[in-house]
PDB file of C-alpha atoms and ligand atoms in Angstrom:
ATOM      1  CA  MET A   1     -18.207  -3.299  16.986  1.00  0.00           C
ATOM      2  CA  SER A   2     -16.777  -6.924  17.788  1.00  0.00           C
ATOM      3  CA  ASP A   3     -15.961  -7.732  21.804  1.00  0.00           C
ATOM      4  CA  PHE A   4     -12.872  -9.293  20.397  1.00  0.00           C
ATOM      5  CA  THR A   5      -9.398  -7.796  19.060  1.00  0.00           C
ATOM      6  CA  ARG A   6      -9.182  -8.167  15.348  1.00  0.00           C
ATOM      7  CA  TYR A   7      -5.829  -9.488  13.537  1.00  0.00           C
ATOM      8  CA  VAL A   8      -5.468  -9.902   9.941  1.00  0.00           C
ATOM      9  CA  LEU A   9      -2.404 -12.067   9.045  1.00  0.00           C
ATOM     10  CA  TRP A  10       0.036 -12.192   5.683  1.00  0.00           C
ATOM     11  CA  GLY A  11       1.555 -15.442   4.850  1.00  0.00           C
ATOM     12  CA  SER A  12      -1.250 -18.600   4.556  1.00  0.00           C
ATOM     13  CA  ALA A  13       0.876 -21.599   6.023  1.00  0.00           C
ATOM     14  CA  GLY A  14       2.112 -23.475   9.292  1.00  0.00           C
ATOM     15  CA  HIS A  15       3.349 -20.015  10.523  1.00  0.00           C
ATOM     16  CA  ALA A  16      -0.237 -18.747  10.627  1.00  0.00           C
ATOM     17  CA  LYS A  17      -1.604 -21.623  12.112  1.00  0.00           C
ATOM     18  CA  VAL A  18       0.888 -20.691  15.005  1.00  0.00           C
ATOM     19  CA  LEU A  19       0.324 -17.701  15.163  1.00  0.00           C
ATOM     20  CA  ALA A  20      -3.726 -18.064  15.442  1.00  0.00           C
ATOM     21  CA  GLU A  21      -3.282 -20.092  18.228  1.00  0.00           C
ATOM     22  CA  ILE A  22      -1.009 -17.497  19.905  1.00  0.00           C
ATOM     23  CA  ILE A  23      -3.704 -14.362  19.362  1.00  0.00           C
ATOM     24  CA  ALA A  24      -7.273 -16.892  20.321  1.00  0.00           C
ATOM     25  CA  LEU A  25      -4.976 -17.453  24.121  1.00  0.00           C
ATOM     26  CA  HIS A  26      -5.019 -13.693  24.316  1.00  0.00           C
ATOM     27  CA  GLY A  27      -8.459 -13.168  23.347  1.00  0.00           C
ATOM     28  CA  GLY A  28      -7.732 -12.195  19.646  1.00  0.00           C
ATOM     29  CA  ARG A  29      -9.174 -13.080  16.719  1.00  0.00           C
ATOM     30  CA  VAL A  30      -7.709 -13.531  12.570  1.00  0.00           C
ATOM     31  CA  VAL A  31     -10.672 -12.001  11.065  1.00  0.00           C
ATOM     32  CA  ALA A  32      -8.926 -12.631   7.498  1.00  0.00           C
ATOM     33  CA  LEU A  33      -5.518 -13.746   5.808  1.00  0.00           C
ATOM     34  CA  PHE A  34      -3.484 -12.259   2.886  1.00  0.00           C
ATOM     35  CA  ASP A  35      -1.013 -13.889   0.436  1.00  0.00           C
ATOM     36  CA  ASN A  36       0.888 -13.167  -2.412  1.00  0.00           C
ATOM     37  CA  ASN A  37       0.443 -16.894  -3.858  1.00  0.00           C
ATOM     38  CA  GLN A  38      -3.198 -18.527  -4.899  1.00  0.00           C
ATOM     39  CA  VAL A  39      -3.304 -20.742  -1.618  1.00  0.00           C
ATOM     40  CA  PRO A  40      -5.816 -21.878   0.693  1.00  0.00           C
ATOM     41  CA  SER A  41      -6.589 -20.700   3.847  1.00  0.00           C
ATOM     42  CA  ALA A  42      -4.408 -21.604   6.507  1.00  0.00           C
ATOM     43  CA  LEU A  43      -7.775 -20.863   8.986  1.00  0.00           C
ATOM     44  CA  ALA A  44     -11.003 -22.897   8.775  1.00  0.00           C
ATOM     45  CA  ASP A  45     -13.349 -20.035   8.068  1.00  0.00           C
ATOM     46  CA  VAL A  46     -11.208 -17.181   8.289  1.00  0.00           C
ATOM     47  CA  PRO A  47     -11.224 -15.740   4.130  1.00  0.00           C
ATOM     48  CA  ILE A  48      -7.921 -15.579   2.342  1.00  0.00           C
ATOM     49  CA  PHE A  49      -7.400 -12.596  -0.065  1.00  0.00           C
ATOM     50  CA  LEU A  50      -4.827 -12.672  -3.179  1.00  0.00           C
ATOM     51  CA  GLY A  51      -1.897  -9.943  -3.023  1.00  0.00           C
ATOM     52  CA  GLU A  52      -2.048  -6.215  -2.133  1.00  0.00           C
ATOM     53  CA  ALA A  53      -4.746  -5.641  -4.670  1.00  0.00           C
ATOM     54  CA  GLY A  54      -6.873  -8.311  -2.576  1.00  0.00           C
ATOM     55  CA  PHE A  55      -5.438  -6.855   0.705  1.00  0.00           C
ATOM     56  CA  GLY A  56      -6.866  -3.042  -0.555  1.00  0.00           C
ATOM     57  CA  ARG A  57      -9.766  -4.740  -1.503  1.00  0.00           C
ATOM     58  CA  TRP A  58     -10.436  -6.409   2.169  1.00  0.00           C
ATOM     59  CA  ALA A  59      -9.178  -3.166   3.535  1.00  0.00           C
ATOM     60  CA  ASP A  60     -11.723  -1.395   1.230  1.00  0.00           C
ATOM     61  CA  ALA A  61     -14.966  -3.415   2.254  1.00  0.00           C
ATOM     62  CA  ALA A  62     -14.417  -3.429   6.161  1.00  0.00           C
ATOM     63  CA  GLY A  63     -14.542   0.322   6.659  1.00  0.00           C
ATOM     64  CA  ASP A  64     -12.631   1.288   9.878  1.00  0.00           C
ATOM     65  CA  LEU A  65      -9.588  -0.774  10.849  1.00  0.00           C
ATOM     66  CA  TYR A  66      -9.590   1.597  13.925  1.00  0.00           C
ATOM     67  CA  GLY A  67      -8.610  -1.614  16.972  1.00  0.00           C
ATOM     68  CA  VAL A  68      -7.318  -4.046  13.961  1.00  0.00           C
ATOM     69  CA  LEU A  69      -3.393  -5.650  14.482  1.00  0.00           C
ATOM     70  CA  GLY A  70      -1.842  -6.923  11.743  1.00  0.00           C
ATOM     71  CA  LEU A  71       1.289  -9.361  11.933  1.00  0.00           C
ATOM     72  CA  ALA A  72       3.688 -11.138   8.899  1.00  0.00           C
ATOM     73  CA  ALA A  73       3.315 -15.101   9.321  1.00  0.00           C
ATOM     74  CA  ILE A  74       5.909 -15.646   6.951  1.00  0.00           C
ATOM     75  CA  GLY A  75       9.401 -16.841   8.654  1.00  0.00           C
ATOM     76  CA  GLY A  76      12.795 -17.946   7.044  1.00  0.00           C
ATOM     77  CA  GLN A  77      15.169 -16.228   5.057  1.00  0.00           C
ATOM     78  CA  ARG A  78      12.021 -13.344   4.418  1.00  0.00           C
ATOM     79  CA  GLY A  79      12.301 -10.860   6.975  1.00  0.00           C
ATOM     80  CA  ARG A  80      12.197  -7.976   4.621  1.00  0.00           C
ATOM     81  CA  ASP A  81       9.289  -9.132   3.344  1.00  0.00           C
ATOM     82  CA  ARG A  82       7.511  -8.749   7.132  1.00  0.00           C
ATOM     83  CA  LEU A  83       8.881  -5.502   6.959  1.00  0.00           C
ATOM     84  CA  ALA A  84       7.326  -4.363   3.851  1.00  0.00           C
ATOM     85  CA  ILE A  85       3.938  -5.524   4.905  1.00  0.00           C
ATOM     86  CA  HIS A  86       4.072  -4.324   8.635  1.00  0.00           C
ATOM     87  CA  GLN A  87       4.374  -0.858   6.124  1.00  0.00           C
ATOM     88  CA  LEU A  88       2.168  -2.095   3.786  1.00  0.00           C
ATOM     89  CA  PHE A  89      -0.628  -2.830   6.988  1.00  0.00           C
ATOM     90  CA  ARG A  90       0.382   0.407   8.759  1.00  0.00           C
ATOM     91  CA  SER A  91      -0.699   2.667   5.739  1.00  0.00           C
ATOM     92  CA  ARG A  92      -4.088   1.424   6.207  1.00  0.00           C
ATOM     93  CA  GLY A  93      -4.263   2.660   9.660  1.00  0.00           C
ATOM     94  CA  ILE A  94      -3.621  -1.125  10.670  1.00  0.00           C
ATOM     95  CA  ASP A  95      -1.019  -1.358  14.178  1.00  0.00           C
ATOM     96  CA  ILE A  96       1.912  -4.022  14.067  1.00  0.00           C
ATOM     97  CA  PRO A  97       1.856  -5.841  18.048  1.00  0.00           C
ATOM     98  CA  ARG A  98       3.964  -7.349  19.335  1.00  0.00           C
ATOM     99  CA  LEU A  99       3.103 -11.065  20.067  1.00  0.00           C
ATOM    100  CA  ILE A 100       4.513 -13.262  22.968  1.00  0.00           C
ATOM    101  CA  HIS A 101       3.441 -16.594  23.935  1.00  0.00           C
ATOM    102  CA  PRO A 102       2.127 -17.340  27.554  1.00  0.00           C
ATOM    103  CA  THR A 103       4.852 -19.824  27.969  1.00  0.00           C
ATOM    104  CA  ALA A 104       7.498 -17.336  27.150  1.00  0.00           C
ATOM    105  CA  VAL A 105       9.931 -15.938  29.330  1.00  0.00           C
ATOM    106  CA  VAL A 106      10.617 -12.399  28.569  1.00  0.00           C
ATOM    107  CA  SER A 107      12.856  -9.799  30.975  1.00  0.00           C
ATOM    108  CA  ASP A 108      11.209  -7.078  32.192  1.00  0.00           C
ATOM    109  CA  SER A 109      14.179  -5.421  30.847  1.00  0.00           C
ATOM    110  CA  ALA A 110      14.571  -6.566  27.332  1.00  0.00           C
ATOM    111  CA  GLN A 111      13.254  -4.688  24.695  1.00  0.00           C
ATOM    112  CA  ILE A 112      10.815  -6.077  21.835  1.00  0.00           C
ATOM    113  CA  GLY A 113      10.002  -4.184  18.387  1.00  0.00           C
ATOM    114  CA  ALA A 114       7.197  -3.761  16.629  1.00  0.00           C
ATOM    115  CA  GLY A 115       5.439  -7.280  14.973  1.00  0.00           C
ATOM    116  CA  CYS A 116       7.975  -8.932  16.859  1.00  0.00           C
ATOM    117  CA  GLN A 117       6.943 -12.933  17.511  1.00  0.00           C
ATOM    118  CA  VAL A 118       8.200 -14.710  20.546  1.00  0.00           C
ATOM    119  CA  LEU A 119       7.091 -18.498  20.784  1.00  0.00           C
ATOM    120  CA  ALA A 120       6.098 -20.415  23.047  1.00  0.00           C
ATOM    121  CA  GLN A 121       8.906 -21.222  25.813  1.00  0.00           C
ATOM    122  CA  ALA A 122      11.150 -18.744  24.141  1.00  0.00           C
ATOM    123  CA  ASN A 123      13.327 -16.779  26.222  1.00  0.00           C
ATOM    124  CA  VAL A 124      14.580 -12.659  25.860  1.00  0.00           C
ATOM    125  CA  ALA A 125      17.170 -12.259  28.867  1.00  0.00           C
ATOM    126  CA  ALA A 126      18.071  -8.979  30.979  1.00  0.00           C
ATOM    127  CA  ASP A 127      18.416  -6.311  28.876  1.00  0.00           C
ATOM    128  CA  ALA A 128      18.182  -7.607  25.484  1.00  0.00           C
ATOM    129  CA  ARG A 129      16.936  -5.535  22.656  1.00  0.00           C
ATOM    130  CA  LEU A 130      15.164  -6.905  19.957  1.00  0.00           C
ATOM    131  CA  GLY A 131      14.718  -4.439  16.437  1.00  0.00           C
ATOM    132  CA  GLU A 132      11.385  -5.000  14.779  1.00  0.00           C
ATOM    133  CA  ALA A 133       9.314  -7.983  13.168  1.00  0.00           C
ATOM    134  CA  CYS A 134      11.922 -10.553  14.911  1.00  0.00           C
ATOM    135  CA  ILE A 135      10.513 -14.036  14.920  1.00  0.00           C
ATOM    136  CA  LEU A 136      11.481 -16.485  18.137  1.00  0.00           C
ATOM    137  CA  ASN A 137      10.450 -19.969  17.959  1.00  0.00           C
ATOM    138  CA  HIS A 138       9.749 -22.278  20.166  1.00  0.00           C
ATOM    139  CA  ARG A 139      12.483 -22.647  22.566  1.00  0.00           C
ATOM    140  CA  ALA A 140      14.778 -20.023  20.348  1.00  0.00           C
ATOM    141  CA  SER A 141      16.968 -18.191  23.570  1.00  0.00           C
ATOM    142  CA  VAL A 142      17.992 -14.878  23.419  1.00  0.00           C
ATOM    143  CA  ASP A 143      20.631 -14.156  26.356  1.00  0.00           C
ATOM    144  CA  HIS A 144      21.546 -11.035  28.231  1.00  0.00           C
ATOM    145  CA  GLU A 145      22.365  -7.758  26.332  1.00  0.00           C
ATOM    146  CA  CYS A 146      22.044  -9.387  22.959  1.00  0.00           C
ATOM    147  CA  THR A 147      21.115  -6.593  20.233  1.00  0.00           C
ATOM    148  CA  LEU A 148      19.156  -8.443  17.309  1.00  0.00           C
ATOM    149  CA  GLY A 149      18.715  -5.452  14.778  1.00  0.00           C
ATOM    150  CA  ASP A 150      15.630  -5.760  12.331  1.00  0.00           C
ATOM    151  CA  ALA A 151      13.828  -8.864  10.892  1.00  0.00           C
ATOM    152  CA  VAL A 152      16.016 -11.364  12.398  1.00  0.00           C
ATOM    153  CA  HIS A 153      14.517 -14.583  12.460  1.00  0.00           C
ATOM    154  CA  LEU A 154      15.428 -17.703  15.169  1.00  0.00           C
ATOM    155  CA  ALA A 155      14.766 -21.109  14.507  1.00  0.00           C
ATOM    156  CA  PRO A 156      13.162 -23.349  17.223  1.00  0.00           C
ATOM    157  CA  GLY A 157      15.817 -24.109  19.842  1.00  0.00           C
ATOM    158  CA  ALA A 158      18.237 -21.510  18.183  1.00  0.00           C
ATOM    159  CA  THR A 159      20.284 -20.196  20.947  1.00  0.00           C
ATOM    160  CA  LEU A 160      22.419 -16.619  21.510  1.00  0.00           C
ATOM    161  CA  CYS A 161      24.645 -16.794  24.592  1.00  0.00           C
ATOM    162  CA  GLY A 162      24.908 -13.495  26.334  1.00  0.00           C
ATOM    163  CA  CYS A 163      26.248 -10.078  24.526  1.00  0.00           C
ATOM    164  CA  ILE A 164      25.837 -11.366  20.580  1.00  0.00           C
ATOM    165  CA  THR A 165      24.444  -8.486  18.190  1.00  0.00           C
ATOM    166  CA  VAL A 166      22.707  -9.945  15.149  1.00  0.00           C
ATOM    167  CA  ALA A 167      22.369  -7.353  12.234  1.00  0.00           C
ATOM    168  CA  ASN A 168      18.927  -7.080   9.987  1.00  0.00           C
ATOM    169  CA  ASN A 169      17.594  -9.567   8.583  1.00  0.00           C
ATOM    170  CA  VAL A 170      19.728 -12.287   9.568  1.00  0.00           C
ATOM    171  CA  PHE A 171      18.030 -16.266  10.033  1.00  0.00           C
ATOM    172  CA  VAL A 172      19.249 -18.771  12.648  1.00  0.00           C
ATOM    173  CA  GLY A 173      18.273 -22.531  11.859  1.00  0.00           C
ATOM    174  CA  ALA A 174      16.806 -24.895  14.584  1.00  0.00           C
ATOM    175  CA  ASN A 175      18.753 -25.576  17.078  1.00  0.00           C
ATOM    176  CA  ALA A 176      22.153 -23.657  16.384  1.00  0.00           C
ATOM    177  CA  VAL A 177      24.195 -21.863  19.105  1.00  0.00           C
ATOM    178  CA  VAL A 178      26.009 -18.905  18.548  1.00  0.00           C
ATOM    179  CA  LEU A 179      28.944 -18.238  20.999  1.00  0.00           C
ATOM    180  CA  PRO A 180      28.991 -14.589  23.506  1.00  0.00           C
ATOM    181  CA  ARG A 181      29.784 -11.848  22.741  1.00  0.00           C
ATOM    182  CA  LEU A 182      30.415 -12.403  18.552  1.00  0.00           C
ATOM    183  CA  SER A 183      28.917  -9.948  16.195  1.00  0.00           C
ATOM    184  CA  ILE A 184      26.704 -11.353  13.310  1.00  0.00           C
ATOM    185  CA  GLY A 185      26.406  -9.695   9.889  1.00  0.00           C
ATOM    186  CA  ALA A 186      23.252  -8.430   7.947  1.00  0.00           C
ATOM    187  CA  ASP A 187      21.672 -11.029   5.998  1.00  0.00           C
ATOM    188  CA  ALA A 188      23.685 -14.146   7.536  1.00  0.00           C
ATOM    189  CA  VAL A 189      22.243 -17.020   7.756  1.00  0.00           C
ATOM    190  CA  ILE A 190      23.603 -20.130  10.296  1.00  0.00           C
ATOM    191  CA  GLY A 191      22.305 -23.604   9.302  1.00  0.00           C
ATOM    192  CA  ALA A 192      20.884 -25.975  11.892  1.00  0.00           C
ATOM    193  CA  GLY A 193      22.869 -27.087  14.357  1.00  0.00           C
ATOM    194  CA  ALA A 194      25.428 -24.535  13.580  1.00  0.00           C
ATOM    195  CA  VAL A 195      28.297 -23.331  16.759  1.00  0.00           C
ATOM    196  CA  VAL A 196      29.395 -20.717  16.075  1.00  0.00           C
ATOM    197  CA  THR A 197      32.931 -20.302  17.240  1.00  0.00           C
ATOM    198  CA  ARG A 198      34.024 -16.312  15.582  1.00  0.00           C
ATOM    199  CA  ASP A 199      32.079 -13.757  13.846  1.00  0.00           C
ATOM    200  CA  VAL A 200      30.092 -14.275  10.984  1.00  0.00           C
ATOM    201  CA  PRO A 201      30.443 -11.432   8.231  1.00  0.00           C
ATOM    202  CA  ALA A 202      27.510 -10.026   6.236  1.00  0.00           C
ATOM    203  CA  ASN A 203      25.897 -12.266   2.917  1.00  0.00           C
ATOM    204  CA  THR A 204      27.666 -15.065   4.611  1.00  0.00           C
ATOM    205  CA  ILE A 205      25.601 -18.759   5.266  1.00  0.00           C
ATOM    206  CA  VAL A 206      27.845 -21.506   7.870  1.00  0.00           C
ATOM    207  CA  VAL A 207      27.218 -24.318   8.696  1.00  0.00           C
ATOM    208  CA  GLY A 208      28.787 -26.718  11.158  1.00  0.00           C
ATOM    209  CA  ASN A 209      30.418 -27.497  14.641  1.00  0.00           C
ATOM    210  CA  PRO A 210      32.651 -25.448  14.819  1.00  0.00           C
ATOM    211  CA  ALA A 211      30.610 -23.044  11.911  1.00  0.00           C
ATOM    212  CA  ARG A 212      32.464 -22.705   8.574  1.00  0.00           C
ATOM    213  CA  PRO A 213      31.670 -21.188   5.563  1.00  0.00           C
ATOM    214  CA  THR A 214      29.794 -23.510   2.736  1.00  0.00           C
ATOM    215  CA  GLN A 215      30.459 -23.554  -0.861  1.00  0.00           C
ATOM    216  CA  ARG A 216      27.689 -20.910  -1.866  1.00  0.00           C
ATOM    217  CA  ASN A 217      28.978 -18.009  -0.261  1.00  0.00           C
TER     218      ASN A 217
HETATM  219  C1  LIG B 301      22.003 -23.984   6.091  1.00  0.00           C
HETATM  220  C2  LIG B 301      20.977 -23.713   4.888  1.00  0.00           C
HETATM  221  C3  LIG B 301      20.597 -22.858   4.975  1.00  0.00           C
HETATM  222  C4  LIG B 301      21.881 -24.127   3.846  1.00  0.00           C
HETATM  223  O1  LIG B 301      20.607 -24.411   2.448  1.00  0.00           O
HETATM  224  P1  LIG B 301      21.662 -24.252   1.280  1.00  0.00           P
HETATM  225  O2  LIG B 301      21.893 -23.865   0.822  1.00  0.00           O
HETATM  226  O3  LIG B 301      20.145 -24.488   0.133  1.00  0.00           O
HETATM  227  O4  LIG B 301      22.226 -25.992   0.883  1.00  0.00           O
HETATM  228  P2  LIG B 301      22.096 -27.437   0.488  1.00  0.00           P
HETATM  229  O5  LIG B 301      20.682 -28.051   1.127  1.00  0.00           O
HETATM  230  O6  LIG B 301      22.277 -27.113  -1.143  1.00  0.00           O
HETATM  231  O7  LIG B 301      23.314 -27.689   1.201  1.00  0.00           O
HETATM  232  C5  LIG B 301      24.483 -27.683   0.815  1.00  0.00           C
HETATM  233  C6  LIG B 301      25.999 -28.258   1.392  1.00  0.00           C
HETATM  234  O8  LIG B 301      25.707 -28.332   2.548  1.00  0.00           O
HETATM  235  C7  LIG B 301      25.626 -28.958   3.871  1.00  0.00           C
HETATM  236  N1  LIG B 301      24.545 -28.503   4.828  1.00  0.00           N
HETATM  237  C8  LIG B 301      23.265 -27.742   4.707  1.00  0.00           C
HETATM  238  N2  LIG B 301      22.835 -27.394   5.537  1.00  0.00           N
HETATM  239  C9  LIG B 301      23.668 -27.661   6.887  1.00  0.00           C
HETATM  240  C10 LIG B 301      23.965 -28.147   8.185  1.00  0.00           C
HETATM  241  N3  LIG B 301      22.834 -27.084   9.181  1.00  0.00           N
HETATM  242  N4  LIG B 301      24.786 -28.412   8.720  1.00  0.00           N
HETATM  243  C11 LIG B 301      25.505 -29.030   7.944  1.00  0.00           C
HETATM  244  N5  LIG B 301      25.628 -28.887   6.609  1.00  0.00           N
HETATM  245  C12 LIG B 301      24.947 -28.533   5.951  1.00  0.00           C
HETATM  246  C13 LIG B 301      24.713 -29.973   2.808  1.00  0.00           C
HETATM  247  O9  LIG B 301      24.691 -31.049   3.244  1.00  0.00           O
HETATM  248  C14 LIG B 301      25.303 -29.729   1.610  1.00  0.00           C
HETATM  249  O10 LIG B 301      26.885 -30.714   1.269  1.00  0.00           O
HETATM  250  P3  LIG B 301      27.062 -31.072   0.248  1.00  0.00           P
HETATM  251  O11 LIG B 301      27.331 -30.196  -0.935  1.00  0.00           O
HETATM  252  O12 LIG B 301      28.160 -31.591   0.598  1.00  0.00           O
HETATM  253  O13 LIG B 301      25.957 -32.311  -0.496  1.00  0.00           O
HETATM  254  C15 LIG B 301      20.088 -25.024   5.549  1.00  0.00           C
HETATM  255  O14 LIG B 301      20.469 -26.324   4.673  1.00  0.00           O
HETATM  256  C16 LIG B 301      19.902 -24.998   6.748  1.00  0.00           C
HETATM  257  O15 LIG B 301      20.711 -25.211   7.709  1.00  0.00           O
HETATM  258  N6  LIG B 301      18.778 -24.329   7.061  1.00  0.00           N
HETATM  259  C17 LIG B 301      18.003 -24.039   8.001  1.00  0.00           C
HETATM  260  C18 LIG B 301      16.752 -25.058   8.457  1.00  0.00           C
HETATM  261  C19 LIG B 301      15.902 -24.486   9.419  1.00  0.00           C
HETATM  262  O16 LIG B 301      16.102 -24.732  10.983  1.00  0.00           O
HETATM  263  N7  LIG B 301      15.279 -24.389   9.262  1.00  0.00           N
HETATM  264  C20 LIG B 301      13.466 -24.121  10.683  1.00  0.00           C
HETATM  265  C21 LIG B 301      12.368 -23.515   9.732  1.00  0.00           C
HETATM  266  S1  LIG B 301      11.083 -22.533  11.559  1.00  0.00           S
END
């Protein structure tokens, strides 16, 4: 039995490196990576396995997975993939933890769902609620009483002012700002640097200041 907590990550790109550093700060270690594409391991000395078949082979060979923790290292508009990976991990008895960087500020009254990743200097204020598999990148801020669904991703520096409701699978680009008490619909995308002054309907991409839907909608 190892004396460190073993983690596995799905996704072998830059985000895996970021998560591995936080895991190390918590005294854990990444022991395997999985990816749907034939890519090199993002982490030195950590083996990588291809797709669900590779994951199955690794899990069979690893034997007892008690205490192993798993996270999806996939960001952007692929929140649904994070949720699916959580289910796959759970099907083999791998638990889904919350990963919070030691420099993040998280209110005691905030609720953080399984598989959420709160990176360096991010902020989660009083009575905020995050569903499962949310990512708050570096310096992202979720202010008081915001409610986020599952698989929401806030890119670096994105700011949700207070009392905002964000539905499932929303992506908020870098340094975007959403003004207080607004609602963002499911699968919406907010462009980098946008200033959102009105509710955003589901499945809508908005950009600019003030944010407006793009031609692609
Ligand atoms: C909003 C976004 C998703 C749109 O992507 P897209 O659909 O591929 O859009 P395109 O790159 O084809 O651009 C379409 C038009 O919108 C404009 N546009 C794109 N993103 C914009 C933004 N953030 N703000 C203002 N205008 C933007 C483009 O200039 C282009 O305008 P044009 O047709 O007049 O040339 C993307 O540009 C974006 O902002 N992504 C966030 C990236 C980010 O924060 N990454 C962090 C990862 S952790």
